[in-house]
mmCIF file of C-alpha atoms in Angstrom:
data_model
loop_
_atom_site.group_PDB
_atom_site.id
_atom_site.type_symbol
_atom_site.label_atom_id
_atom_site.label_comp_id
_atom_site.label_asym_id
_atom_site.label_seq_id
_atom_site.Cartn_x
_atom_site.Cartn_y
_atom_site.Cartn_z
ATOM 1 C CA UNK A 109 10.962 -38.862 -18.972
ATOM 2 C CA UNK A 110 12.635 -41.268 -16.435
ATOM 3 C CA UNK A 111 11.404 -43.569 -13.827
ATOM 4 C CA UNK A 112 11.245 -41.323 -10.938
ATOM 5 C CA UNK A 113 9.938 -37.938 -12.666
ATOM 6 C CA UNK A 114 6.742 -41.117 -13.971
ATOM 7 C CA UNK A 115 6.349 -41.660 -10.758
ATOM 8 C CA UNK A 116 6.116 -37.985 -9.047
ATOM 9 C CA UNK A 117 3.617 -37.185 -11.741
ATOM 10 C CA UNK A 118 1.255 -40.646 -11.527
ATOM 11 C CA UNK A 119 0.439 -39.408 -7.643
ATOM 12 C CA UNK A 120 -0.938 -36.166 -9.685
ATOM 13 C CA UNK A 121 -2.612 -38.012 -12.465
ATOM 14 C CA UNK A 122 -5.632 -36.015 -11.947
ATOM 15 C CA UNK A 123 -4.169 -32.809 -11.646
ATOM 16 C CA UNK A 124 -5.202 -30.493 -14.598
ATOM 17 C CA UNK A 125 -2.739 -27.953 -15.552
ATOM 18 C CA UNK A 126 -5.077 -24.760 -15.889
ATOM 19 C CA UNK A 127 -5.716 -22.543 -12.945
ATOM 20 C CA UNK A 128 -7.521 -23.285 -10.400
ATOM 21 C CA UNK A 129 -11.353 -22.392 -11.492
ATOM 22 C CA UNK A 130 -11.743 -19.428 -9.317
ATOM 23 C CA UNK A 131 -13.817 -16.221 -10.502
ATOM 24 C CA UNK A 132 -10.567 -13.399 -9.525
ATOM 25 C CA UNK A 133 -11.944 -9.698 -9.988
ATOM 26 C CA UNK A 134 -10.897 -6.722 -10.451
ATOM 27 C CA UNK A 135 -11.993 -3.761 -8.242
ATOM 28 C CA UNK A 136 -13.739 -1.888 -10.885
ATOM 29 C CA UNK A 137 -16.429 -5.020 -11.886
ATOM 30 C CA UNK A 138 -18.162 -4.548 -8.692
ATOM 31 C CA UNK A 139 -19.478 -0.980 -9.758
ATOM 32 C CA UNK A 140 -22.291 -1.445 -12.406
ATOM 33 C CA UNK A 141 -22.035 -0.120 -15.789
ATOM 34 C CA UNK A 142 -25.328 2.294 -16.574
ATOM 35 C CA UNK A 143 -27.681 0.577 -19.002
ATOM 36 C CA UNK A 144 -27.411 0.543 -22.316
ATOM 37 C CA UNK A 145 -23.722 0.357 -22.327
ATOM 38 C CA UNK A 146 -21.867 -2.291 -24.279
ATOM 39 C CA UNK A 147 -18.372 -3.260 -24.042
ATOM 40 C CA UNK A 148 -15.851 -5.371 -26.580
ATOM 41 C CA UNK A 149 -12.588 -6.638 -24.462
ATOM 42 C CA UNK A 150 -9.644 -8.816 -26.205
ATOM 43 C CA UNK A 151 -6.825 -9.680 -23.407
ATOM 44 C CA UNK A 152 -3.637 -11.527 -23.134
ATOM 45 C CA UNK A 153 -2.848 -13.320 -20.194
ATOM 46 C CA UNK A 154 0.454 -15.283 -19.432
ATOM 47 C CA UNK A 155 0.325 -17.510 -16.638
ATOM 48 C CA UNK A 156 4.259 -18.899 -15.768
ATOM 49 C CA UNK A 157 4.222 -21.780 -13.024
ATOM 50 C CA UNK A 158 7.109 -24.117 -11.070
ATOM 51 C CA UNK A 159 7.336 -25.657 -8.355
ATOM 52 C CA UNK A 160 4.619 -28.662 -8.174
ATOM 53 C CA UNK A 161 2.957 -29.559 -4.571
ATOM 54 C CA UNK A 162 1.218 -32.405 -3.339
ATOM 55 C CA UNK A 163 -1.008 -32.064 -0.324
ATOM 56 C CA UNK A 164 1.723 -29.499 1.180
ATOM 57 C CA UNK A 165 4.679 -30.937 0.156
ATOM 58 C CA UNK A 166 7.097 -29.594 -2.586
ATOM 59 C CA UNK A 167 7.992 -32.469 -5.272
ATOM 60 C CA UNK A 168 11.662 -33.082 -6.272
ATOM 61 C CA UNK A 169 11.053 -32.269 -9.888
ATOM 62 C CA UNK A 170 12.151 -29.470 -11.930
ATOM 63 C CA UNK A 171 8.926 -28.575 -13.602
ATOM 64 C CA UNK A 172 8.131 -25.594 -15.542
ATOM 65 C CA UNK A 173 4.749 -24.730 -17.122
ATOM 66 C CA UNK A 174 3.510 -21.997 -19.078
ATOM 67 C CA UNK A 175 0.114 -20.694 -20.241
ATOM 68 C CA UNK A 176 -0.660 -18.007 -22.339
ATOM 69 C CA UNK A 177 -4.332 -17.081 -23.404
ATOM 70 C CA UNK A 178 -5.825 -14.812 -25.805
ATOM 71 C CA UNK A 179 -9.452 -14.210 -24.474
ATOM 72 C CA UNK A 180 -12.330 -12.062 -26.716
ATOM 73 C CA UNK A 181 -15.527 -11.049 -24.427
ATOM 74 C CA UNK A 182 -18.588 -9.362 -25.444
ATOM 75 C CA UNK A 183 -21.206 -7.874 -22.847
ATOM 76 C CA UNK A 184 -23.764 -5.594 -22.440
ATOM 77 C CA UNK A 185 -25.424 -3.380 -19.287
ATOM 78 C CA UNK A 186 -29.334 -3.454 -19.136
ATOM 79 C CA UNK A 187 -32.189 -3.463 -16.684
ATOM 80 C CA UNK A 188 -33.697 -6.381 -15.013
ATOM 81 C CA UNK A 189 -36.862 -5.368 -12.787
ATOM 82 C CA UNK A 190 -35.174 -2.092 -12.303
ATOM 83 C CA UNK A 191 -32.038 -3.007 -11.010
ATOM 84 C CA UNK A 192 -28.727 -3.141 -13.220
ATOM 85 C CA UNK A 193 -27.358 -5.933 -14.509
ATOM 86 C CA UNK A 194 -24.937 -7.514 -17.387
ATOM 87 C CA UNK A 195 -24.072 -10.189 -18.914
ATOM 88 C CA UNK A 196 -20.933 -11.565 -21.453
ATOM 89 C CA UNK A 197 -19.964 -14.359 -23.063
ATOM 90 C CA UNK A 198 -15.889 -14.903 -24.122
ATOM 91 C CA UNK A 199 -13.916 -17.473 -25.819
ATOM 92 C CA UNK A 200 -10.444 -17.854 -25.714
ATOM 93 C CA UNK A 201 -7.564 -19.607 -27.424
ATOM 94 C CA UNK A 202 -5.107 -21.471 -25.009
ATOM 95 C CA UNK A 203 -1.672 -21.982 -25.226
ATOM 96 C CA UNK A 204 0.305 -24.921 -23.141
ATOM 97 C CA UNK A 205 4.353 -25.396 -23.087
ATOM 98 C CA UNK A 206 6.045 -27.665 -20.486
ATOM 99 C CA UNK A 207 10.114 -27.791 -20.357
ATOM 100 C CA UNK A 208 12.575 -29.240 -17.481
ATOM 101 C CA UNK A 209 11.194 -32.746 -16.575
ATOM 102 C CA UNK A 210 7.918 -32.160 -18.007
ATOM 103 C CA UNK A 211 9.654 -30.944 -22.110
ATOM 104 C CA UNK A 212 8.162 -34.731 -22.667
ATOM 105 C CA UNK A 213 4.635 -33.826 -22.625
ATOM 106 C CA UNK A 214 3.672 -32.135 -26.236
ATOM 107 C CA UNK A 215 2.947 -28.874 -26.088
ATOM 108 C CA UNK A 216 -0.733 -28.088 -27.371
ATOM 109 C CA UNK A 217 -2.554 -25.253 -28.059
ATOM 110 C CA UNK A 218 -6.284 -24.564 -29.152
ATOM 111 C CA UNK A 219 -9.986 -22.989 -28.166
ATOM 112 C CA UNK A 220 -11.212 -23.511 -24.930
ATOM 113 C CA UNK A 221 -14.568 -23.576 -23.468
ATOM 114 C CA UNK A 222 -17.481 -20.764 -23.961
ATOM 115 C CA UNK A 223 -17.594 -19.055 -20.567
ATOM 116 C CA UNK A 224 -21.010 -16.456 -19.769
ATOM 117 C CA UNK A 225 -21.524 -14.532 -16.824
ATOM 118 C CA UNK A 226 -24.691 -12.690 -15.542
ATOM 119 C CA UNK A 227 -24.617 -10.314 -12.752
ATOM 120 C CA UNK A 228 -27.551 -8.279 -11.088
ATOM 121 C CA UNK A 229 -26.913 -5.448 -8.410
ATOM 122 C CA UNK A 230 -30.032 -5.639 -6.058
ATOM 123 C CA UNK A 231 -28.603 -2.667 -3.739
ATOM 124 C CA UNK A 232 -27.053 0.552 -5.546
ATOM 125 C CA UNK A 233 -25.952 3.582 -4.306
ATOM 126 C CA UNK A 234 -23.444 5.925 -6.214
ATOM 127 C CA UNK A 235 -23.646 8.651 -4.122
ATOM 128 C CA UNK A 236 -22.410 6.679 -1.131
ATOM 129 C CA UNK A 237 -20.476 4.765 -3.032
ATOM 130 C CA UNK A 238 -21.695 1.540 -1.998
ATOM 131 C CA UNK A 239 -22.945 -1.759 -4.418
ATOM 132 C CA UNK A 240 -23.492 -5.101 -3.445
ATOM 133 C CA UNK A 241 -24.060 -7.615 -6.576
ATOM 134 C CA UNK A 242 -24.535 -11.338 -7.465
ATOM 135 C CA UNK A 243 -22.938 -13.160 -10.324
ATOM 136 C CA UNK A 244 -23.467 -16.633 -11.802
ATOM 137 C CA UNK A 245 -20.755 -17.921 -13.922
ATOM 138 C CA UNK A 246 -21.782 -21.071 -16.491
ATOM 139 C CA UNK A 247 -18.894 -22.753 -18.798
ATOM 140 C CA UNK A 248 -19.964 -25.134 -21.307
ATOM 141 C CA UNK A 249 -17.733 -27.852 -22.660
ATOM 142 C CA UNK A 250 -17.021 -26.245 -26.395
ATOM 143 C CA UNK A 251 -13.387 -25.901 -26.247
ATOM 144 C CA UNK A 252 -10.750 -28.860 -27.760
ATOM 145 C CA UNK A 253 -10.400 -31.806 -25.818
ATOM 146 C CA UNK A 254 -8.330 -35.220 -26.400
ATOM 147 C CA UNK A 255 -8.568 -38.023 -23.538
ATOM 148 C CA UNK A 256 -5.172 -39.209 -24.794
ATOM 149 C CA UNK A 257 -3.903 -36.168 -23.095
ATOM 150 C CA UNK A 258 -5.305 -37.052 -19.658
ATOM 151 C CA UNK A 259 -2.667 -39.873 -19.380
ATOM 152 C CA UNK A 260 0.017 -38.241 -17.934
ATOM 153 C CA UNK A 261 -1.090 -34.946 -17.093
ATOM 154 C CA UNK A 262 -4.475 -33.455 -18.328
ATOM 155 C CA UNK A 263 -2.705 -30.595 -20.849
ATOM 156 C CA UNK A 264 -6.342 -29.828 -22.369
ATOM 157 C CA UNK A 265 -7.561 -26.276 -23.145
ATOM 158 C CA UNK A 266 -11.312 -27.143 -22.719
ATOM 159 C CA UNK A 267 -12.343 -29.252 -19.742
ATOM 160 C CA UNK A 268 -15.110 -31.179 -21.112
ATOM 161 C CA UNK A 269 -17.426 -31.131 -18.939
ATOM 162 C CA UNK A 270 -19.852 -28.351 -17.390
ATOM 163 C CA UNK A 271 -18.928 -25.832 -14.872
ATOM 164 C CA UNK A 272 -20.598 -22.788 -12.849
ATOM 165 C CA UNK A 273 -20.356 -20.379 -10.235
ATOM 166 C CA UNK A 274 -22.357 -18.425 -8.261
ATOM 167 C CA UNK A 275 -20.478 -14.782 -6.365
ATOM 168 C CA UNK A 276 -21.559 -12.110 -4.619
ATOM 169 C CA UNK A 277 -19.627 -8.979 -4.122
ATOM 170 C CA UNK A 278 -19.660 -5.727 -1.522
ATOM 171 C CA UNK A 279 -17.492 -2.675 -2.908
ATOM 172 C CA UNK A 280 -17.726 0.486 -0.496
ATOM 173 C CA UNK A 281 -16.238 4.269 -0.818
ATOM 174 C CA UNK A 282 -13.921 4.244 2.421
ATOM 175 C CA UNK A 283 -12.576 7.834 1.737
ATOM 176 C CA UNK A 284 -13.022 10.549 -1.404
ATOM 177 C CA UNK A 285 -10.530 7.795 -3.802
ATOM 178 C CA UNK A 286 -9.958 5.099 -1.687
ATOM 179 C CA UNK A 287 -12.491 1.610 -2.458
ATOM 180 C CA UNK A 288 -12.674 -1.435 -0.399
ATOM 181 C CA UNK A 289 -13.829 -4.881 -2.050
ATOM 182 C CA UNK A 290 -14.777 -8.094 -0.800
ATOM 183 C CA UNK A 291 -16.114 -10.915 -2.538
ATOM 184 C CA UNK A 292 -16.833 -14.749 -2.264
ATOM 185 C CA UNK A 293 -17.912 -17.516 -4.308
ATOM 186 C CA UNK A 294 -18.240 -21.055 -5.095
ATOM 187 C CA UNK A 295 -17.766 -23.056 -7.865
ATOM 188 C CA UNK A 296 -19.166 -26.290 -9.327
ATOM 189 C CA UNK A 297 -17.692 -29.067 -11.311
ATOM 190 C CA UNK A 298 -19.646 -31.259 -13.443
ATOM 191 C CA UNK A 299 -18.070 -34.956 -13.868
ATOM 192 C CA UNK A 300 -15.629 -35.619 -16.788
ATOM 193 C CA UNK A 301 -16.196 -38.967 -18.334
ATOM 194 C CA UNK A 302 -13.777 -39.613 -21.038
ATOM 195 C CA UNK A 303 -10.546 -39.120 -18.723
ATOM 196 C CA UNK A 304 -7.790 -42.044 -17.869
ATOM 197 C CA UNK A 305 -5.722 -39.954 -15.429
ATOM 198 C CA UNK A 306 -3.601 -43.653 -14.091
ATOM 199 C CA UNK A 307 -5.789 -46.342 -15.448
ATOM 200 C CA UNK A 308 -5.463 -48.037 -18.515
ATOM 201 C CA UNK A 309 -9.627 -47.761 -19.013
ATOM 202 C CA UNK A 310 -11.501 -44.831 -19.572
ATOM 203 C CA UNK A 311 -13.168 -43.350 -16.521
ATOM 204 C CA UNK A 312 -14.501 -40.307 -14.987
ATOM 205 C CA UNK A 313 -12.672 -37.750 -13.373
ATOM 206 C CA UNK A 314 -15.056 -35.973 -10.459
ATOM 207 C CA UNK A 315 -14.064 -32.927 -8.595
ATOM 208 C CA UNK A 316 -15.590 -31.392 -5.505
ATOM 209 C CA UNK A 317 -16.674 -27.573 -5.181
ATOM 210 C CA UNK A 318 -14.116 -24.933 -4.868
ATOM 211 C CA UNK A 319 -14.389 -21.490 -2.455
ATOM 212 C CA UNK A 320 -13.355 -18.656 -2.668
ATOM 213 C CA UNK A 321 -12.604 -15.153 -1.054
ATOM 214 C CA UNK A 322 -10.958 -11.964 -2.162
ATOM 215 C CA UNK A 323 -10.350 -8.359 -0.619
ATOM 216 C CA UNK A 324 -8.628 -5.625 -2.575
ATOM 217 C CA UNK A 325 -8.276 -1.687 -1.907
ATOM 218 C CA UNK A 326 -8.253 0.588 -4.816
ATOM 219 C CA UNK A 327 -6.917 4.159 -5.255
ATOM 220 C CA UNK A 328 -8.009 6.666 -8.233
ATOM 221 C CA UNK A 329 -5.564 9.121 -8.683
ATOM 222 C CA UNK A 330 -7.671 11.210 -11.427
ATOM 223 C CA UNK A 331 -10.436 10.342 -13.820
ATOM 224 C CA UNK A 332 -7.549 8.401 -16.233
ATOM 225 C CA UNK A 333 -5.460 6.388 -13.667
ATOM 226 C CA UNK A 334 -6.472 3.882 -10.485
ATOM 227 C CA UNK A 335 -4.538 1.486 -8.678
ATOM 228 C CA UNK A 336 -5.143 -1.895 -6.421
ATOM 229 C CA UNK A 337 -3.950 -4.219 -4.452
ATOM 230 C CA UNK A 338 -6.192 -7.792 -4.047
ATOM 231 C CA UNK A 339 -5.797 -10.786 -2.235
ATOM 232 C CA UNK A 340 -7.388 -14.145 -2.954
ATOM 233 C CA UNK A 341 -7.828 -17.115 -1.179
ATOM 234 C CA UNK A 342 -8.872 -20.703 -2.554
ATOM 235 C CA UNK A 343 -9.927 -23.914 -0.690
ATOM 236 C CA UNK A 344 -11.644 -27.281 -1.927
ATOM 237 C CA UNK A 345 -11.454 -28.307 -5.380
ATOM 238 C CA UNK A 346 -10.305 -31.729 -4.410
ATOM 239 C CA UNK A 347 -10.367 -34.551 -7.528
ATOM 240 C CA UNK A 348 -10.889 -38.424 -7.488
ATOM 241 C CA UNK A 349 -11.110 -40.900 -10.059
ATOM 242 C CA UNK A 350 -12.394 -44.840 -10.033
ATOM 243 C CA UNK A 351 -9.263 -45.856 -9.146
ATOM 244 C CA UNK A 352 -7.851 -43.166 -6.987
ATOM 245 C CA UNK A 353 -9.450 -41.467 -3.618
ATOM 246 C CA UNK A 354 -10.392 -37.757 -3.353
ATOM 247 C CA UNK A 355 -6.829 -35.777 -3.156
ATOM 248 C CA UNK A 356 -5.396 -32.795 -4.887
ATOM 249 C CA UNK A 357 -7.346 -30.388 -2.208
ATOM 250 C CA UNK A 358 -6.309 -26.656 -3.345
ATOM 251 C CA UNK A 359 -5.250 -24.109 -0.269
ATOM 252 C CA UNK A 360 -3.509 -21.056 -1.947
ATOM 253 C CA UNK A 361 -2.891 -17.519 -1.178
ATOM 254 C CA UNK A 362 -2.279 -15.003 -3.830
ATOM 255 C CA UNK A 363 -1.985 -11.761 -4.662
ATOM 256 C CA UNK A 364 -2.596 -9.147 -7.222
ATOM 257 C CA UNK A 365 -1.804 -5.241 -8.644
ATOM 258 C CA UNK A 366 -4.190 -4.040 -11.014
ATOM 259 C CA UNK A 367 -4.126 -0.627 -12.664
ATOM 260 C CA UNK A 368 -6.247 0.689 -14.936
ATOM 261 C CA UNK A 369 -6.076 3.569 -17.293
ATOM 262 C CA UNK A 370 -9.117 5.708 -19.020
ATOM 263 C CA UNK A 371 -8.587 6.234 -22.517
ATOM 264 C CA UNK A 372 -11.009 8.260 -25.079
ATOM 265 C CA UNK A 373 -11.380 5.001 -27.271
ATOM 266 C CA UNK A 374 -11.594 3.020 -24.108
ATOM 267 C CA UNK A 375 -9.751 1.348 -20.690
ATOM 268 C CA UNK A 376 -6.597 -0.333 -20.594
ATOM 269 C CA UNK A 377 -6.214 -2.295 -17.628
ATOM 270 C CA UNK A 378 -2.674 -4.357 -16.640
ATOM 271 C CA UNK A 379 -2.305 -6.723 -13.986
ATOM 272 C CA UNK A 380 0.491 -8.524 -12.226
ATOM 273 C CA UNK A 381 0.005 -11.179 -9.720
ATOM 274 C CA UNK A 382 0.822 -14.550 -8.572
ATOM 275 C CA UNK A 383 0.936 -17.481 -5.505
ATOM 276 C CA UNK A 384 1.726 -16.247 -2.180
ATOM 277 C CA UNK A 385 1.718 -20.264 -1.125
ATOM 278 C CA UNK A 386 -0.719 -23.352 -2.401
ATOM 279 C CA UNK A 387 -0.691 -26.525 -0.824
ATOM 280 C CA UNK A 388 -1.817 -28.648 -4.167
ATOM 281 C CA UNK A 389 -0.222 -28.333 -7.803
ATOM 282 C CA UNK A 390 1.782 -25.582 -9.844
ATOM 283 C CA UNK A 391 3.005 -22.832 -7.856
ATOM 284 C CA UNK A 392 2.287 -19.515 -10.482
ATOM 285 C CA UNK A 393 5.307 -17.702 -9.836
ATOM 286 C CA UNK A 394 3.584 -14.636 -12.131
ATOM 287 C CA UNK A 395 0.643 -13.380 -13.735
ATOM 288 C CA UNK A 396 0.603 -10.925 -16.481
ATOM 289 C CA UNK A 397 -2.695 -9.934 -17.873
ATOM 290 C CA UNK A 398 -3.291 -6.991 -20.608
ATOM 291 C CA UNK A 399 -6.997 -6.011 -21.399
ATOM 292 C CA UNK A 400 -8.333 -3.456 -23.647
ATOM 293 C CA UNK A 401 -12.330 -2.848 -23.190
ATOM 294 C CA UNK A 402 -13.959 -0.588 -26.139
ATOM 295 C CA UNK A 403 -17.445 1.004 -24.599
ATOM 296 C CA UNK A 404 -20.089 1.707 -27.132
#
């Protein structure tokens, strides 16, 4: 790695390489499942990112990142003081590869952190077709994690340290097919204190909370097939270190398609998406995820 391309990446020394921490949706997890109901999911997801920004301003490096994830969640629908709710817990395997000016770092791949999420739905009504529901998101700090790796640009798959979420969620029936979604939430970091990022000691990495929005209108065709269209919006997230000020601030735009189709032995949802514009980090040029959910 020469001099220059050192240099770029030592103003982003405590930029992490996985996506920003926001909860994204899909249309359809607003509606509550009916109790009882349990659900077994395994999905791929392939992240592909370029371009790398710092506080607005595209770097002069040719960096290319990608990051595939196999993720296994299992949840259940019950009742909670008579109104629905769920919960799941997942685990996933990560994937990292860099190449241009960043085929120097290693590539690494391994678990990363235990993610559960419990949602409640205090107003329902189906025949309106109108839900409003709260989720909070907790990640605990299971996954694989070396400090070495925070030295030139934290590559980890878990993030060790603690993270949650709290979202809340409006999904209304505008016409006989036609859905309209709207959602925001904010996340919380926990401190990181085994990280180097530039100094030669050990430190902490700290990160400030990151917000969220989303919107999305969704169309079903028939009882197999529905389509959407989402857009997400994330601000905050800024990072510091002992030796470096709070920076890194995330403003992106992105979008996303999502459709989803009803099989007998379950749903099998695809979805394409990517960065509109982001002020701080990896632009993701595109976002493939493929998700089969068994009911039972």
């Amino acid at each position: 790695m020469n001099a220059s391309v050192s240099t770029m990446l030592g103003l982003l020394m405590s930029l992490m390489v996985l996506p920003a921490q926001a909860i994204d949706l899909v249309p359809l997890d607003v509606i509550p499942p009916p109790p009882g109901l349990s659900a077994v999911s395994l999905a791929y997801i392939s992240s592909h990112r370029g371009d790398l920004y710092r506080e607005g301003e595209r770097l002069e490096l040719d960096s290319r990142l990608n990051l595939d994830q196999l993720q296994l969640r299992l949840g259940h629908a019950f009742e909670l003081a008579g109104n629905p709710s769920y919960f799941y817990a997942q685990v996933a395997n990560l994937r990292i590869r860099t190449s241009g000016d960043l085929g120097a770092i290693d590539d690494i791949g391994g678990l990363g952190d235990l993610g559960m999420m419990y949602a409640i739905w205090p107003y329902v009504d189906r025949e309106a077709g109108r839900y409003v529901g709260i989720a909070a998101y907790l990640s605990l700090p299971t996954g694989q994690y070396d400090a070495e790796r925070t030295r030139v640009l934290n590559t980890n798959p878990g993030e060790n340290r603690v993270r949650g979420a709290l979202q809340t969620g409006f999904s209304q029936r505008l016409l006989d097919r036609l859905d309209w979604l709207v959602a925001g939430d904010v996340a919380w970091f926990g401190d990181n204190d085994d990280y180097f990022g530039n100094s030669p000691v050990m430190g902490t990495l700290s990160q400030q909370p990151l917000y969220s929005a989303q919107t999305a209108l969704s169309y079903q065709f028939n009882r197999m097939l529905a389509l959407s269209l989402s857009y997400f919006y994330n601000a905050g997230g800024a990072t510091r270190t002992e030796v470096t000020p709070w920076s890194n601030d995330l403003s992106a735009h992105r979008y996303g398609l999502v459709g989803y189709l009803n099989l007998p032995v379950g749903r099998l949802t695809l979805e394409y998406g990517g960065d509109l514009e982001t002020r701080s980090g990896f632009f993701e040029n595109h976002r493939w995820v493929l998700r089969f959910a068994h009911f039972f």
